[in-house]
Coordinates of C-alpha atoms and ligand atoms in Angstrom, one line a residue:
M1 CA 0.0 0.0 0.0
K2 CA 2.8 2.3 0.9
E3 CA 4.4 1.7 -2.5
R4 CA 1.2 2.4 -4.2
L5 CA 0.8 5.7 -2.4
K6 CA 4.4 6.7 -3.2
D7 CA 3.9 5.9 -6.9
L8 CA 0.6 7.8 -6.9
E9 CA 2.2 10.8 -5.3
K10 CA 5.2 10.8 -7.7
G11 CA 2.9 10.5 -10.7
L12 CA 0.6 13.3 -9.6
I13 CA 3.4 15.7 -8.8
G14 CA 4.9 15.0 -12.2
E15 CA 1.6 15.7 -13.9
L16 CA 1.0 18.9 -11.8
A17 CA 4.4 20.2 -12.9
L18 CA 3.2 20.2 -16.5
V19 CA 0.0 22.2 -15.7
D20 CA 0.4 25.8 -16.9
N21 CA -3.1 27.1 -17.2
K22 CA -6.3 27.2 -15.1
K23 CA -8.3 24.9 -17.3
D24 CA -5.8 22.1 -17.0
L25 CA -5.5 22.8 -13.3
E26 CA -9.2 22.2 -12.9
S27 CA -9.1 18.9 -14.7
F28 CA -6.1 17.9 -12.7
K29 CA -8.0 18.7 -9.4
V30 CA -10.8 16.4 -10.5
K31 CA -8.4 13.7 -11.6
A32 CA -6.2 13.8 -8.4
L33 CA -8.8 14.5 -5.7
G34 CA -12.2 13.9 -7.2
R35 CA -14.7 11.2 -6.4
K36 CA -13.3 8.8 -9.0
S37 CA -9.7 9.5 -8.3
E38 CA -7.2 6.8 -7.3
L39 CA -6.7 8.6 -4.0
Q40 CA -10.5 8.3 -3.2
Q41 CA -10.3 4.6 -4.1
I42 CA -7.5 4.1 -1.7
M43 CA -9.3 6.0 1.0
K44 CA -12.4 3.8 0.5
S45 CA -10.3 0.6 0.8
I46 CA -8.7 1.7 4.1
G47 CA -11.6 0.4 6.0
S48 CA -10.7 -3.2 5.1
L49 CA -7.2 -2.9 6.4
G50 CA -5.9 -4.2 9.7
P51 CA -5.7 -1.6 12.6
E52 CA -2.0 -0.9 12.4
E53 CA -1.9 -0.6 8.6
K54 CA -5.1 1.4 8.7
R55 CA -3.4 4.0 11.0
E56 CA -0.2 4.2 8.9
T57 CA -2.1 4.4 5.6
G58 CA -4.4 7.1 7.0
I59 CA -1.5 9.2 8.0
L60 CA 0.2 8.8 4.6
V61 CA -3.0 9.5 2.7
N62 CA -3.7 12.6 4.7
G63 CA -0.1 13.8 4.2
L64 CA -0.3 13.2 0.5
K65 CA -3.7 15.0 0.3
S66 CA -2.6 18.0 2.2
G67 CA 0.8 18.3 0.4
L68 CA -1.0 18.0 -2.9
Q69 CA -3.6 20.5 -2.0
K70 CA -0.9 23.1 -1.0
K71 CA 0.9 22.6 -4.3
I72 CA -2.4 23.1 -6.2
D73 CA -3.2 26.3 -4.2
D74 CA 0.3 27.7 -4.8
L75 CA 0.0 27.0 -8.5
E76 CA -3.5 28.4 -8.6
S77 CA -2.4 31.7 -7.1
R78 CA 0.6 31.9 -9.5
L79 CA -1.7 31.4 -12.4
N80 CA -4.1 34.0 -11.1
E81 CA -1.3 36.5 -10.8
Q82 CA -0.1 35.7 -14.3
E83 CA -3.6 36.2 -15.7
K84 CA -3.8 39.6 -13.9
Q85 CA -0.5 40.8 -15.3
R86 CA -1.5 39.7 -18.8
S87 CA -4.7 41.7 -18.6
I88 CA -2.9 44.7 -17.2
S89 CA -0.4 44.7 -20.0
A90 CA -3.2 44.1 -22.6
E91 CA -5.1 47.2 -21.2
S92 CA -2.1 49.4 -20.8
V93 CA -2.1 52.9 -22.3
D94 CA 0.2 53.7 -25.2
V95 CA 1.4 57.1 -24.0
S96 CA 2.8 57.9 -27.5
L97 CA -0.7 58.0 -29.0
P98 CA -2.1 61.5 -29.5
G99 CA -4.6 62.3 -26.8
R100 CA -8.3 62.7 -27.4
H101 CA -9.2 66.4 -27.6
I102 CA -11.8 67.5 -25.1
R103 CA -13.4 70.7 -26.2
L104 CA -14.0 73.0 -23.2
G105 CA -16.6 75.7 -23.2
A106 CA -15.6 79.2 -22.3
L107 CA -17.5 82.1 -20.6
H108 CA -18.8 84.8 -22.9
P109 CA -16.7 88.0 -22.4
V110 CA -19.9 89.8 -21.4
T111 CA -20.4 87.3 -18.6
I112 CA -16.8 87.6 -17.5
V113 CA -16.9 91.4 -17.3
L114 CA -20.3 91.4 -15.5
D115 CA -18.9 88.9 -12.9
R116 CA -15.9 91.2 -12.5
V117 CA -18.1 94.3 -12.0
R118 CA -20.1 92.4 -9.4
D119 CA -16.9 91.2 -7.6
I120 CA -15.6 94.7 -7.5
F121 CA -18.7 96.2 -5.9
R122 CA -19.6 93.3 -3.6
P123 CA -17.1 94.3 -0.9
L124 CA -18.7 97.8 -0.9
G125 CA -22.0 96.2 0.1
Y126 CA -23.9 96.5 -3.2
D127 CA -26.7 94.0 -3.7
V128 CA -27.4 92.7 -7.2
V129 CA -31.0 93.2 -8.4
T130 CA -32.7 92.8 -11.7
G131 CA -35.8 94.1 -13.4
P132 CA -38.1 93.3 -16.4
E133 CA -36.9 93.8 -20.0
I134 CA -40.4 94.8 -21.1
E135 CA -40.9 98.0 -19.1
H136 CA -43.6 100.5 -18.5
D137 CA -43.1 104.1 -19.7
F138 CA -43.4 105.2 -16.1
Y139 CA -40.2 103.4 -15.0
N140 CA -38.2 103.7 -18.2
F141 CA -38.9 107.4 -18.7
E142 CA -41.4 109.3 -16.5
A143 CA -40.1 108.5 -13.0
L144 CA -36.6 109.2 -14.3
N145 CA -37.6 112.8 -15.0
I146 CA -38.1 112.2 -18.7
P147 CA -41.8 113.3 -19.2
P148 CA -43.6 112.8 -22.6
E149 CA -42.4 115.2 -25.2
H150 CA -39.1 115.7 -23.2
P151 CA -36.3 116.0 -25.8
A152 CA -34.3 113.4 -23.9
R153 CA -36.5 110.7 -25.3
D154 CA -34.8 111.3 -28.6
M155 CA -31.5 110.3 -27.1
Q156 CA -32.6 106.7 -27.1
D157 CA -34.1 105.0 -30.1
T158 CA -36.9 103.2 -28.2
F159 CA -38.6 100.0 -29.3
Y160 CA -42.3 100.5 -28.5
I161 CA -44.6 97.6 -27.7
H162 CA -47.6 99.7 -27.0
D163 CA -48.0 103.4 -26.4
S164 CA -46.8 103.1 -22.8
V165 CA -44.9 99.8 -22.9
V166 CA -41.3 99.6 -24.2
L167 CA -38.3 97.3 -24.4
R168 CA -36.3 99.1 -21.7
T169 CA -33.7 101.4 -23.2
H170 CA -31.5 101.3 -20.1
T171 CA -31.1 99.7 -16.7
S172 CA -32.1 102.9 -14.9
P173 CA -35.7 101.9 -14.4
I174 CA -34.4 99.3 -11.9
Q175 CA -33.5 102.3 -9.7
I176 CA -37.1 103.3 -9.6
R177 CA -38.4 99.8 -9.0
T178 CA -35.9 99.3 -6.1
M179 CA -36.6 102.7 -4.4
L180 CA -40.3 102.2 -4.6
K181 CA -39.9 99.0 -2.7
A182 CA -37.1 99.8 -0.2
K183 CA -36.3 102.6 2.2
P184 CA -32.8 104.2 2.3
P185 CA -30.1 103.2 2.6
V186 CA -30.1 101.6 -0.8
R187 CA -27.0 100.2 -2.4
I188 CA -27.6 98.2 -5.6
L189 CA -26.0 97.0 -8.8
A190 CA -28.5 96.2 -11.5
P191 CA -27.2 94.4 -14.6
G192 CA -29.3 93.4 -17.6
R193 CA -30.1 93.5 -21.3
V194 CA -31.3 96.8 -22.8
Y195 CA -32.7 97.5 -26.3
R196 CA -32.3 100.4 -28.8
S197 CA -33.1 100.6 -32.5
D198 CA -29.6 101.0 -33.8
Y199 CA -27.1 98.8 -35.7
D200 CA -23.6 99.6 -36.8
I201 CA -19.9 98.9 -35.8
S202 CA -20.6 100.4 -32.3
H203 CA -24.3 99.8 -31.8
T204 CA -26.4 96.7 -31.6
P205 CA -30.2 96.6 -31.0
M206 CA -29.6 94.6 -27.7
F207 CA -26.6 95.1 -25.4
H208 CA -25.9 95.0 -21.7
Q209 CA -25.7 97.6 -19.1
V210 CA -25.1 97.7 -15.4
E211 CA -26.6 100.4 -13.2
G212 CA -25.3 101.4 -9.8
L213 CA -27.3 103.3 -7.2
F214 CA -26.3 104.5 -3.7
V215 CA -28.8 106.4 -1.7
D216 CA -28.6 107.5 2.0
R217 CA -28.5 110.5 4.1
G218 CA -25.3 112.5 3.5
V219 CA -24.2 110.8 0.2
R220 CA -22.0 113.3 -1.7
F221 CA -20.5 113.8 -5.1
S222 CA -17.0 113.0 -3.7
D223 CA -18.4 109.6 -2.6
L224 CA -19.3 109.0 -6.2
K225 CA -15.9 110.0 -7.4
G226 CA -14.1 107.8 -4.9
T227 CA -16.3 104.9 -5.8
L228 CA -15.7 105.3 -9.5
L229 CA -11.9 105.6 -9.0
Y230 CA -11.9 102.4 -7.0
F231 CA -13.9 100.7 -9.7
A232 CA -11.7 101.9 -12.6
R233 CA -8.5 100.8 -10.9
N234 CA -9.9 97.4 -10.1
M235 CA -11.2 97.0 -13.6
F236 CA -8.4 98.4 -15.7
G237 CA -5.3 98.3 -13.4
E238 CA -3.9 100.3 -10.4
E239 CA -2.2 102.9 -12.6
T240 CA -5.6 104.0 -14.1
N241 CA -6.9 107.5 -13.4
I242 CA -10.4 108.9 -14.0
R243 CA -11.7 112.3 -15.0
L244 CA -15.2 113.6 -14.8
R245 CA -16.7 115.8 -17.5
P246 CA -19.9 117.8 -17.0
S247 CA -22.7 116.2 -18.9
Y248 CA -26.5 115.9 -18.9
F249 CA -28.9 113.2 -17.9
P250 CA -32.5 114.0 -16.9
F251 CA -32.3 111.8 -13.9
T252 CA -29.2 113.2 -12.3
E253 CA -28.1 116.7 -11.3
P254 CA -25.3 117.4 -11.6
S255 CA -24.4 114.8 -14.2
A256 CA -21.0 113.7 -15.5
E257 CA -19.4 111.4 -18.0
V258 CA -16.4 109.5 -16.8
D259 CA -13.2 108.8 -18.7
V260 CA -10.4 106.5 -17.7
T261 CA -6.8 106.6 -18.7
C262 CA -6.6 105.1 -22.3
V263 CA -6.2 101.4 -22.0
M264 CA -4.1 101.2 -25.2
C265 CA -1.5 104.1 -24.8
R266 CA -1.9 104.6 -21.0
G267 CA -2.5 108.3 -21.5
K268 CA 0.1 109.2 -24.1
G269 CA -2.4 109.6 -26.9
C270 CA -3.2 107.1 -29.7
R271 CA -5.8 106.3 -32.3
L272 CA -8.2 104.6 -29.8
C273 CA -8.4 107.7 -27.6
K274 CA -8.2 110.1 -30.5
D275 CA -5.0 111.5 -29.0
T276 CA -6.7 112.6 -25.8
G277 CA -5.2 109.9 -23.5
W278 CA -8.8 109.3 -22.2
I279 CA -11.6 106.9 -22.9
E280 CA -15.2 107.4 -21.9
I281 CA -16.6 104.5 -19.9
L282 CA -19.8 105.6 -18.1
G283 CA -22.4 108.2 -17.2
C284 CA -23.2 109.2 -13.7
G285 CA -24.5 111.9 -11.4
M286 CA -26.3 112.8 -8.2
V287 CA -29.9 111.5 -8.2
H288 CA -32.3 114.3 -9.3
P289 CA -34.7 115.5 -6.6
N290 CA -37.6 114.9 -9.1
V291 CA -36.6 111.2 -9.1
F292 CA -36.8 111.1 -5.3
G293 CA -40.1 112.8 -5.6
H294 CA -41.5 110.1 -7.9
V295 CA -40.5 107.4 -5.3
G296 CA -41.6 109.3 -2.3
Y297 CA -38.3 109.7 -0.6
P298 CA -37.9 112.6 1.9
D299 CA -35.9 115.8 1.1
D300 CA -32.9 115.1 3.2
I301 CA -32.0 112.0 1.2
T302 CA -29.2 112.2 -1.4
G303 CA -27.6 109.7 -3.6
F304 CA -25.6 109.0 -6.7
A305 CA -26.1 106.7 -9.7
F306 CA -24.1 105.5 -12.6
G307 CA -24.6 103.4 -15.6
M308 CA -22.2 101.7 -18.0
G309 CA -22.3 99.5 -21.1
I310 CA -20.8 96.0 -20.4
E311 CA -19.8 95.4 -24.0
R312 CA -18.0 98.7 -24.0
I313 CA -16.0 97.8 -20.9
A314 CA -15.2 94.4 -22.5
M315 CA -14.1 96.0 -25.7
L316 CA -11.7 98.2 -23.9
K317 CA -10.4 95.4 -21.6
Y318 CA -9.9 92.9 -24.4
R319 CA -9.2 95.3 -27.3
I320 CA -12.2 94.2 -29.4
S321 CA -12.9 96.7 -32.2
D322 CA -16.3 95.6 -33.5
L323 CA -19.2 95.4 -31.1
R324 CA -21.1 93.0 -33.4
M325 CA -18.5 90.2 -32.6
F326 CA -20.2 89.8 -29.2
F327 CA -23.4 88.6 -30.8
E328 CA -22.2 86.5 -33.8
N329 CA -21.3 83.5 -31.6
D330 CA -18.3 82.5 -33.5
V331 CA -16.6 80.0 -31.2
R332 CA -13.2 81.1 -32.4
F333 CA -13.9 84.5 -31.0
L334 CA -15.6 83.3 -27.9
E335 CA -12.9 80.8 -26.9
Q336 CA -10.3 83.5 -26.4
F337 CA -11.4 85.0 -23.1
I338 CA -10.4 84.1 -19.6
Ligands
LIG401 N1 -29.1 105.4 -18.4 C1 -28.0 106.1 -19.0 C2 -27.9 105.6 -20.5 O1 -28.4 104.6 -20.8 C3 -26.7 105.8 -18.3 C4 -26.7 106.5 -17.0 C5 -26.2 107.8 -16.9 C6 -27.1 105.9 -15.9 C7 -26.2 108.4 -15.7 C8 -27.1 106.5 -14.7 C9 -26.6 107.8 -14.6 O2 -27.5 105.9 -13.6 O3 -26.6 108.4 -13.4 O4 -27.2 106.2 -21.3

C-alpha cells in the first residue's frame, strides 16, 4: 500500500508540474482528488485494512492529500497572478498615442466682465438686483424725470410695444423699482439687457448695461468720485486714473461722463483715444430731486447713480474693435477670453 501511495504521489506531482493554465488545473484537481480519483479509491479501501496498517495508511493518505492541496493552491495563485499581469499589459495605455481632444466651453466676455463688476462692488455692500426687460413708460422714462415730449426721449431710439410699454432702453428703471420697494439706505447693482433701435460697428439693438445706485443721508459727489476711481482701478489696473466731464442726464443733477486713462496708450495719446489719452466708460451723477419725488423719498436723502455698457468695458479690456462680434457667436472668437 505504501508503495502504491508513493507511486501515486510521484505521478501526480509529475503531472502537476506540467500544468500551466487554469483549465488544465481544474481537470487535474478532478483527476487527483475527485470522487473517481485513485486517492479516493485508496481511502475507501482503508476500512478493510488491519488496525496498524489502517493508521499508517491514514497518515500517509492525509499527508499526500494536504501536500498536494498546497501545491495546487500555490499553482492556482501563481496562475491568477499571471492572468492579472496579462490583462494589465493588454489594457495598458500607449502614451505615445495622440490624446483625445476635449473641447472645453468658455465664458462669454460679457459674462466675464459682468462677474468682475459684481466682484468689485460686492465688498462695498452693493446687492445685485434685476428688473423686467419689457418695461412701462413710467419706470423707463417718466419717473426718471423724462416726461412725454421731453427731448431726452430722442437720445434713445426706443422699441415701443404699446403706447406706454417699451423694451427698456437702459437699466435705470431698476433704480425706480428698487426705491419704490425699499427705504434708504439703498445700495444696488443692476445688470441686464437693454434695447435700442440701432445697428452699426458700435451699436447693436440689444446690449448689456449695469446700473449702480447708492442712496442714503449725506451721500456726496465726492463719494461718487471715490467709488468710481476704486472701480476703474480694479477693472483696468492700479495705474488707471479717471476724469469727470460735465454732462446731462435728466435723472441726475449734476451729471457727468467719466473717462479712464486710455487702456491702449496709457494716456500718451493714440488712435483709440483720438490722441486725448482718455476713454469714456460711463455716465453718472447725483440723483435728481424729481426722481426722489417720484418714489416718495424725503428731502434730506441724497444719492448717486451711474450706468455703463458692459460690452463697451469688455471691448476696452480685451481690445475688441467691433461690437457685433459679441453677438455673432463665432466660437473662435468666444474661446479666447479668460
Ligand atoms: N441710463 C444712461 C444711459 O443709458 C446711463 C446712465 C447715466 C445711468 C447716468 C445713470 C446715470 O444711472 O446716473 O445712457
